Coordinates of C-alpha atoms in Angstrom, one line a residue:
X1 CA 67.3 182.7 63.9
X2 CA 69.8 182.4 61.1
X3 CA 68.7 180.7 57.8
X4 CA 70.2 177.2 58.4
X5 CA 70.5 177.0 62.2
X6 CA 67.4 174.7 62.4
X7 CA 69.4 172.0 60.6
X8 CA 72.6 172.4 62.7
X9 CA 72.7 169.7 65.3
X10 CA 75.5 171.5 67.2
X11 CA 72.9 174.1 68.0
X12 CA 69.6 172.3 68.0
X13 CA 70.7 169.5 70.3
X14 CA 70.9 172.2 73.1
X15 CA 67.2 173.2 72.5
X16 CA 64.5 171.9 74.8
X17 CA 61.6 169.8 73.4
X18 CA 59.1 172.7 72.8
X19 CA 61.7 174.7 70.9
X20 CA 62.7 171.7 68.7
X21 CA 59.0 171.2 67.7
X22 CA 58.7 174.8 66.6
X23 CA 62.2 175.6 65.2
X24 CA 63.9 172.2 64.5
X25 CA 64.6 171.4 60.9
X26 CA 63.9 174.9 59.6
X27 CA 66.0 175.8 56.5
X28 CA 65.3 179.1 54.9
X29 CA 66.1 180.0 51.3
X30 CA 67.8 183.2 50.2
X31 CA 64.4 184.9 50.5
X32 CA 64.4 184.6 54.3
X33 CA 60.8 183.3 54.5
X34 CA 59.3 183.0 58.0
X35 CA 57.2 179.9 57.2
X36 CA 59.1 177.1 55.7
X37 CA 59.1 176.9 51.9
X38 CA 57.2 174.3 50.0
X39 CA 59.4 172.8 47.3
X40 CA 57.1 171.2 44.7
X41 CA 59.6 169.6 42.4
X42 CA 60.2 166.0 41.2
X43 CA 63.8 166.6 40.1
X44 CA 66.7 169.0 40.2
X45 CA 69.2 170.6 37.8
X46 CA 73.0 170.9 38.0
X47 CA 75.6 173.3 36.8
X48 CA 77.9 170.7 35.4
X49 CA 78.1 166.9 34.8
X50 CA 80.7 166.4 37.5
X51 CA 78.4 167.6 40.2
X52 CA 75.5 165.3 39.3
X53 CA 78.0 162.4 39.0
X54 CA 79.4 163.1 42.5
X55 CA 75.9 163.4 44.0
X56 CA 74.8 160.1 42.6
X57 CA 78.0 158.5 43.7
X58 CA 77.4 159.7 47.3
X59 CA 80.6 161.8 47.2
X60 CA 78.8 165.2 47.4
X61 CA 75.8 166.3 49.4
X62 CA 72.8 167.6 47.5
X63 CA 69.5 166.8 45.9
X64 CA 69.1 164.3 43.1
X65 CA 65.5 163.2 42.9
X66 CA 62.5 163.8 45.1
X67 CA 62.0 160.1 45.7
X68 CA 65.2 160.3 47.6
X69 CA 65.5 163.9 48.8
X70 CA 63.4 167.0 48.9
X71 CA 64.1 170.2 50.9
X72 CA 60.6 170.3 52.4
X73 CA 60.7 166.6 53.3
X74 CA 64.2 166.9 54.7
X75 CA 63.0 169.7 57.1
X76 CA 60.3 167.5 58.4
X77 CA 62.6 164.5 58.8
X78 CA 65.1 166.6 60.8
X79 CA 62.3 168.0 63.1
X80 CA 60.9 164.6 63.8
X81 CA 64.4 163.2 64.5
X82 CA 65.1 166.0 66.9
X83 CA 61.9 165.6 68.8
X84 CA 62.4 161.8 69.0
X85 CA 66.0 162.1 70.1
X86 CA 67.0 160.0 67.0
X87 CA 70.1 160.4 64.9
X88 CA 68.0 160.3 61.7
X89 CA 64.6 160.0 60.3
X90 CA 63.1 159.1 56.9
X91 CA 59.5 160.2 56.1
X92 CA 57.1 157.8 54.4
X93 CA 54.0 158.1 52.3
X94 CA 51.7 156.8 55.1
X95 CA 51.8 155.2 58.5
X96 CA 51.5 151.7 57.0
X97 CA 54.3 152.5 54.5
X98 CA 56.4 153.3 57.6
X99 CA 55.5 150.1 59.3
X100 CA 56.1 148.0 56.2
X101 CA 59.4 149.6 55.4
X102 CA 60.7 149.4 59.0
X103 CA 60.1 145.6 59.0
X104 CA 60.9 144.5 55.4
X105 CA 64.0 146.6 55.0
X106 CA 65.8 144.4 57.6
X107 CA 64.0 141.0 57.3
X108 CA 64.7 138.1 55.0
X109 CA 63.4 134.6 54.4
X110 CA 64.2 132.5 57.5
X111 CA 64.1 135.3 60.0
X112 CA 61.6 135.3 62.9
X113 CA 59.5 138.2 64.3
X114 CA 57.9 138.4 67.7
X115 CA 54.9 140.8 67.6
X116 CA 52.3 142.0 69.9
X117 CA 48.8 140.6 69.4
X118 CA 47.2 143.9 70.3
X119 CA 47.8 146.1 67.3
X120 CA 46.2 148.0 64.5
X121 CA 44.5 145.7 62.0
X122 CA 46.9 146.4 59.1
X123 CA 49.9 145.9 61.4
X124 CA 48.6 142.5 62.3
X125 CA 48.1 141.8 58.6
X126 CA 51.8 142.5 58.0
X127 CA 52.7 139.9 60.7
X128 CA 50.0 137.4 60.1
X129 CA 49.9 137.4 56.3
X130 CA 52.6 139.4 54.5
X131 CA 55.7 138.2 56.3
X132 CA 54.9 134.5 56.1
X133 CA 54.4 134.8 52.3
X134 CA 58.1 135.7 52.1
X135 CA 59.3 133.0 54.4
X136 CA 59.5 135.2 57.5
X137 CA 58.3 133.3 60.6
X138 CA 56.1 135.2 63.1
X139 CA 54.9 134.6 66.7
X140 CA 52.2 136.8 68.2
X141 CA 52.2 137.2 72.0
X142 CA 50.5 139.1 74.8
X143 CA 52.8 142.1 74.8
X144 CA 51.8 143.1 78.4
X145 CA 53.3 139.8 79.6
X146 CA 57.1 140.4 80.1
X147 CA 57.8 136.7 80.3
X148 CA 56.1 136.0 77.0
X149 CA 58.7 138.0 75.1
X150 CA 61.6 135.9 76.2
X151 CA 59.7 132.6 75.8
X152 CA 59.0 133.5 72.2
X153 CA 62.6 134.0 71.2
X154 CA 64.1 131.6 68.7
X155 CA 67.7 131.4 67.4
X156 CA 66.5 133.2 64.2
X157 CA 64.5 136.0 66.0
X158 CA 65.5 139.2 64.3
X159 CA 62.8 141.8 65.4
X160 CA 60.4 142.6 68.2
X161 CA 57.5 144.6 66.8
X162 CA 54.8 146.3 69.0
X163 CA 52.9 149.5 69.7
X164 CA 52.3 151.0 73.1
X165 CA 49.6 152.0 74.0
X166 CA 48.1 149.6 71.5
X167 CA 45.3 150.1 69.1
X168 CA 42.5 149.8 70.1
X169 CA 42.7 148.0 73.5
X170 CA 45.3 150.4 75.0
X171 CA 47.6 147.6 76.1
X172 CA 50.8 149.0 77.6
X173 CA 54.2 147.4 76.9
X174 CA 57.1 147.7 79.4
X175 CA 59.5 149.5 77.2
X176 CA 62.6 149.2 79.4
X177 CA 62.1 145.5 80.0
X178 CA 61.3 144.5 76.4
X179 CA 63.9 146.7 74.8
X180 CA 66.5 145.7 77.3
X181 CA 65.8 142.0 76.6
X182 CA 66.1 142.6 72.9
X183 CA 69.4 144.4 73.2
X184 CA 70.8 141.6 75.4
X185 CA 69.7 139.0 72.7
X186 CA 70.8 141.0 69.7
X187 CA 67.2 141.6 68.5
X188 CA 66.0 144.9 67.0
X189 CA 63.0 146.6 68.5
X190 CA 60.5 148.4 66.2
X191 CA 58.0 150.4 68.2
X192 CA 54.9 152.0 66.8
X193 CA 54.5 155.2 68.8
X194 CA 51.6 156.7 67.0
X195 CA 49.2 156.8 70.0
X196 CA 51.7 158.9 71.9
X197 CA 54.2 160.6 69.7
X198 CA 57.4 162.1 71.1
X199 CA 55.3 164.7 72.9
X200 CA 54.1 162.1 75.3
X201 CA 56.6 159.1 75.1
X202 CA 60.1 158.6 73.7
X203 CA 60.8 154.9 73.2
X204 CA 64.5 155.5 72.3
X205 CA 65.1 156.7 75.8
X206 CA 64.0 153.3 77.0
X207 CA 66.4 151.4 74.7
X208 CA 64.2 151.0 71.5
X209 CA 66.2 150.8 68.2
X210 CA 63.5 152.0 65.8
X211 CA 60.4 154.2 66.3
X212 CA 57.8 154.2 63.5
X213 CA 54.9 156.5 63.0
X214 CA 51.7 157.2 61.3
X215 CA 52.2 161.0 61.1
X216 CA 48.7 161.1 59.8
X217 CA 47.5 161.0 63.4
X218 CA 48.6 163.4 66.2
X219 CA 51.5 164.8 64.2
X220 CA 49.3 166.3 61.6
X221 CA 46.5 166.6 64.1
X222 CA 43.8 167.9 61.9
X223 CA 42.9 165.1 59.6
X224 CA 44.4 166.6 56.5
X225 CA 47.1 164.4 55.0
X226 CA 48.6 160.9 55.1
X227 CA 52.2 160.6 56.2
X228 CA 54.6 158.3 58.1
X229 CA 58.1 158.3 59.5
X230 CA 60.8 155.9 60.7
X231 CA 63.4 157.1 63.2
X232 CA 66.6 155.3 64.3
X233 CA 70.4 155.4 64.1
X234 CA 72.1 157.1 61.2
X235 CA 73.6 153.7 60.3
X236 CA 70.1 152.0 60.2
X237 CA 68.4 154.8 58.3
X238 CA 71.2 155.2 55.7
X239 CA 72.4 151.7 55.2
X240 CA 69.3 149.5 55.8
X241 CA 66.2 151.6 55.3
X242 CA 67.3 154.0 52.6
X243 CA 68.2 151.3 50.0
X244 CA 64.7 149.8 50.5
X245 CA 63.0 153.1 50.2
X246 CA 65.1 154.2 47.2
X247 CA 64.1 151.1 45.2
X248 CA 60.5 150.6 46.4
X249 CA 59.4 154.2 46.5
X250 CA 57.1 154.8 49.6
X251 CA 58.1 158.5 49.5
X252 CA 56.2 161.3 51.1
X253 CA 55.0 164.2 49.0
X254 CA 56.5 167.7 49.7
X255 CA 53.0 169.1 50.3
X256 CA 52.1 166.5 52.8
X257 CA 55.5 166.9 54.5
X258 CA 54.9 170.7 54.8
X259 CA 51.4 170.2 56.3
X260 CA 52.8 167.8 59.0
X261 CA 55.8 170.1 59.6
X262 CA 53.5 172.9 60.5
X263 CA 51.3 170.6 62.6
X264 CA 54.3 169.7 64.8
X265 CA 54.5 173.3 65.9
X266 CA 51.4 172.8 68.1
X267 CA 51.8 169.0 68.8
X268 CA 52.9 169.4 72.4
X269 CA 50.0 171.7 73.3
X270 CA 47.4 169.6 71.5
X271 CA 48.7 166.2 72.8
X272 CA 48.6 167.4 76.4
X273 CA 45.3 169.2 76.3
X274 CA 43.7 166.2 74.5
X275 CA 45.1 163.9 77.1
X276 CA 43.6 166.0 79.8
X277 CA 40.2 165.9 78.1
X278 CA 40.4 162.2 77.5
X279 CA 41.1 161.4 81.1
X280 CA 38.2 163.6 82.3
X281 CA 35.9 162.0 79.8
X282 CA 37.1 158.5 80.5
X283 CA 36.4 158.9 84.2
X284 CA 32.9 160.1 83.4
X285 CA 32.1 157.1 81.1
X286 CA 33.6 154.7 83.6
X287 CA 31.2 156.0 86.3
X288 CA 28.3 155.3 84.0
X289 CA 29.0 151.6 83.9
X290 CA 30.8 150.6 80.7
X291 CA 34.2 149.0 81.0
X292 CA 36.8 151.7 80.0
X293 CA 40.3 151.0 78.8
X294 CA 42.5 154.0 79.3
X295 CA 46.0 153.9 80.8
X296 CA 45.3 157.1 82.7
X297 CA 42.6 155.3 84.8
X298 CA 43.6 153.5 88.0
X299 CA 41.5 150.6 86.8
X300 CA 43.8 149.9 83.8
X301 CA 46.3 147.1 84.5
X302 CA 49.1 149.1 82.9
X303 CA 48.4 152.4 84.7
X304 CA 51.4 152.4 86.9
X305 CA 53.7 151.4 84.0
X306 CA 52.2 154.0 81.7
X307 CA 52.8 156.6 84.4
X308 CA 56.5 155.7 84.5
X309 CA 57.1 155.9 80.8
X310 CA 54.6 158.4 79.5
X311 CA 54.5 162.2 80.1
X312 CA 50.7 162.0 79.7
X313 CA 48.3 159.2 78.8
X314 CA 47.1 160.2 75.4
X315 CA 43.8 161.3 73.8
X316 CA 42.4 157.8 73.0
X317 CA 40.5 155.3 75.1
X318 CA 38.1 152.4 74.5
X319 CA 34.8 151.5 76.1
X320 CA 33.0 148.2 75.9
X321 CA 29.2 148.2 75.9
X322 CA 28.8 144.4 75.7
X323 CA 27.2 144.1 72.2
X324 CA 27.3 145.4 68.7
X325 CA 23.7 146.5 69.0
X326 CA 24.5 148.8 72.0
X327 CA 27.7 150.1 70.4
X328 CA 25.8 151.1 67.2
X329 CA 23.0 152.6 69.3
X330 CA 25.6 154.9 71.0
X331 CA 27.2 155.9 67.7
X332 CA 23.9 156.6 66.1
X333 CA 22.9 158.9 69.0
X334 CA 26.0 161.1 68.8
X335 CA 25.4 164.7 67.7
X336 CA 28.8 166.4 68.3
X337 CA 31.3 163.5 68.1
X338 CA 32.0 162.3 64.6
X339 CA 31.8 158.6 63.6
X340 CA 35.2 158.2 62.0
X341 CA 38.0 155.6 62.0
X342 CA 40.8 158.2 62.3
X343 CA 42.7 159.2 65.5
X344 CA 44.8 162.0 66.6
X345 CA 42.5 164.7 65.2
X346 CA 41.7 167.9 67.0
X347 CA 38.1 166.8 66.6
X348 CA 36.6 164.1 68.7
X349 CA 36.0 160.9 66.7
X350 CA 34.6 157.5 67.6
X351 CA 34.5 154.2 65.7
X352 CA 33.6 150.5 66.1
X353 CA 36.9 148.7 65.5
X354 CA 35.4 145.2 64.9
X355 CA 33.5 146.6 61.8
X356 CA 36.2 149.1 60.7
X357 CA 39.8 149.2 61.6
X358 CA 40.0 145.5 62.5
X359 CA 37.3 144.2 60.2
X360 CA 39.9 142.5 58.0
X361 CA 41.0 140.2 60.9
X362 CA 39.4 136.9 61.7
X363 CA 36.8 136.7 64.4
X364 CA 39.2 134.5 66.4
X365 CA 42.1 137.0 66.1
X366 CA 39.9 139.8 67.2
X367 CA 38.7 137.8 70.2
X368 CA 42.3 137.0 71.1
X369 CA 43.3 140.7 71.2
X370 CA 40.1 141.8 73.0
X371 CA 38.4 143.6 70.1
X372 CA 34.9 142.6 71.1
X373 CA 31.6 143.4 69.2
X374 CA 30.8 145.9 71.9
X375 CA 34.1 147.8 71.8
X376 CA 34.2 151.4 70.8
X377 CA 37.3 153.5 70.4
X378 CA 37.2 157.3 70.9
X379 CA 39.8 159.9 70.0
X380 CA 39.1 162.9 72.3
X381 CA 39.7 166.2 70.7
X382 CA 40.0 169.8 71.7
X383 CA 36.3 170.7 72.2
X384 CA 35.0 171.8 75.5
X385 CA 35.0 168.7 77.7
X386 CA 31.5 169.6 79.0
X387 CA 30.1 169.6 75.5
X388 CA 31.7 166.2 74.9
X389 CA 30.3 165.0 78.2
X390 CA 26.8 166.0 77.3
X391 CA 27.0 164.3 73.9
X392 CA 28.3 161.1 75.5
X393 CA 25.7 161.3 78.3
X394 CA 22.9 161.4 75.8
X395 CA 24.5 158.6 73.6
X396 CA 25.1 156.3 76.6
X397 CA 21.5 156.7 77.6
X398 CA 20.4 155.7 74.1
X399 CA 22.6 152.6 74.5
X400 CA 20.9 151.7 77.8
X401 CA 23.5 153.0 80.2

């Protein structure tokens, strides 16, 4: 492959998904390195004053400051955009930086947001607490109810904000219906796709406008760095998001960008294998008695919908043991699976959302979205499924199942 082909859309748009994940966004220096270079620099130098003036005026392409552009970060952004099927992408310092930027860059006092009630705790905090502080009205709905979206629309509704599958209850949103409704009403859809990534689900293909990520999760895949990304049209990224990012600074470090960039090379393999393991393990747990929430199971109310809009069902599911006492008993009995609040890792991880990821929410809000005291969330990794089954078998027995 020639040095700059990975950044040439005339070529890369013809590549298939697996090739884009490995080769997309690659830009080699004059040294011809095989692994993409890591550019650890805060700024850049120029041969003459006219060049720097032209770059800052937007009249000439080139780097000016690593809060705005960095070669390593640019490679990651191009690779994610290619995988997503987006015109452009801007990397962010974390997943929550991505969610915050995707919303606040386009919202003003007097605007209205309709958001899914089932969401990561910090995403709900944005909707429940941050937006109202700036005069942005919000309505939280049952995202699985198609009629609820239209019923919540007001004359000042600007954004639909949701994740699918949702964290941690795995609610599934009808992407085609909700995004189609939004388009018809002139509303922008912001979809958090972190539970699936482009390897398993591509919301833009169903009419979404913006896709936001915690790249900390499956994209990195090994629990090493924090990162986020926002994908969308070139117009949105350059004219709406970039001014916000330029002046508020949620920029991704080159090192973290490089780590995620390398993680994407194996994303497709990891995401599908972990999905297979999760489905196998979910069926096993369901047979033992606890209520299991996983879109790959026929018992899940969104199973048929997930089968239509996802290539695989993802590595994450939830199980409800009925009480905090039983949930803690299961966690304490684990030997192989780690107790951790992260997801997307190649290692299997389990946590108690009510006391971790959603602890900052009120008890009423947790109850509304189904985060009960007995709910556990598991990220199924790449270990041998039989070893995971044995670990869960022992832990379920300790919890009385």
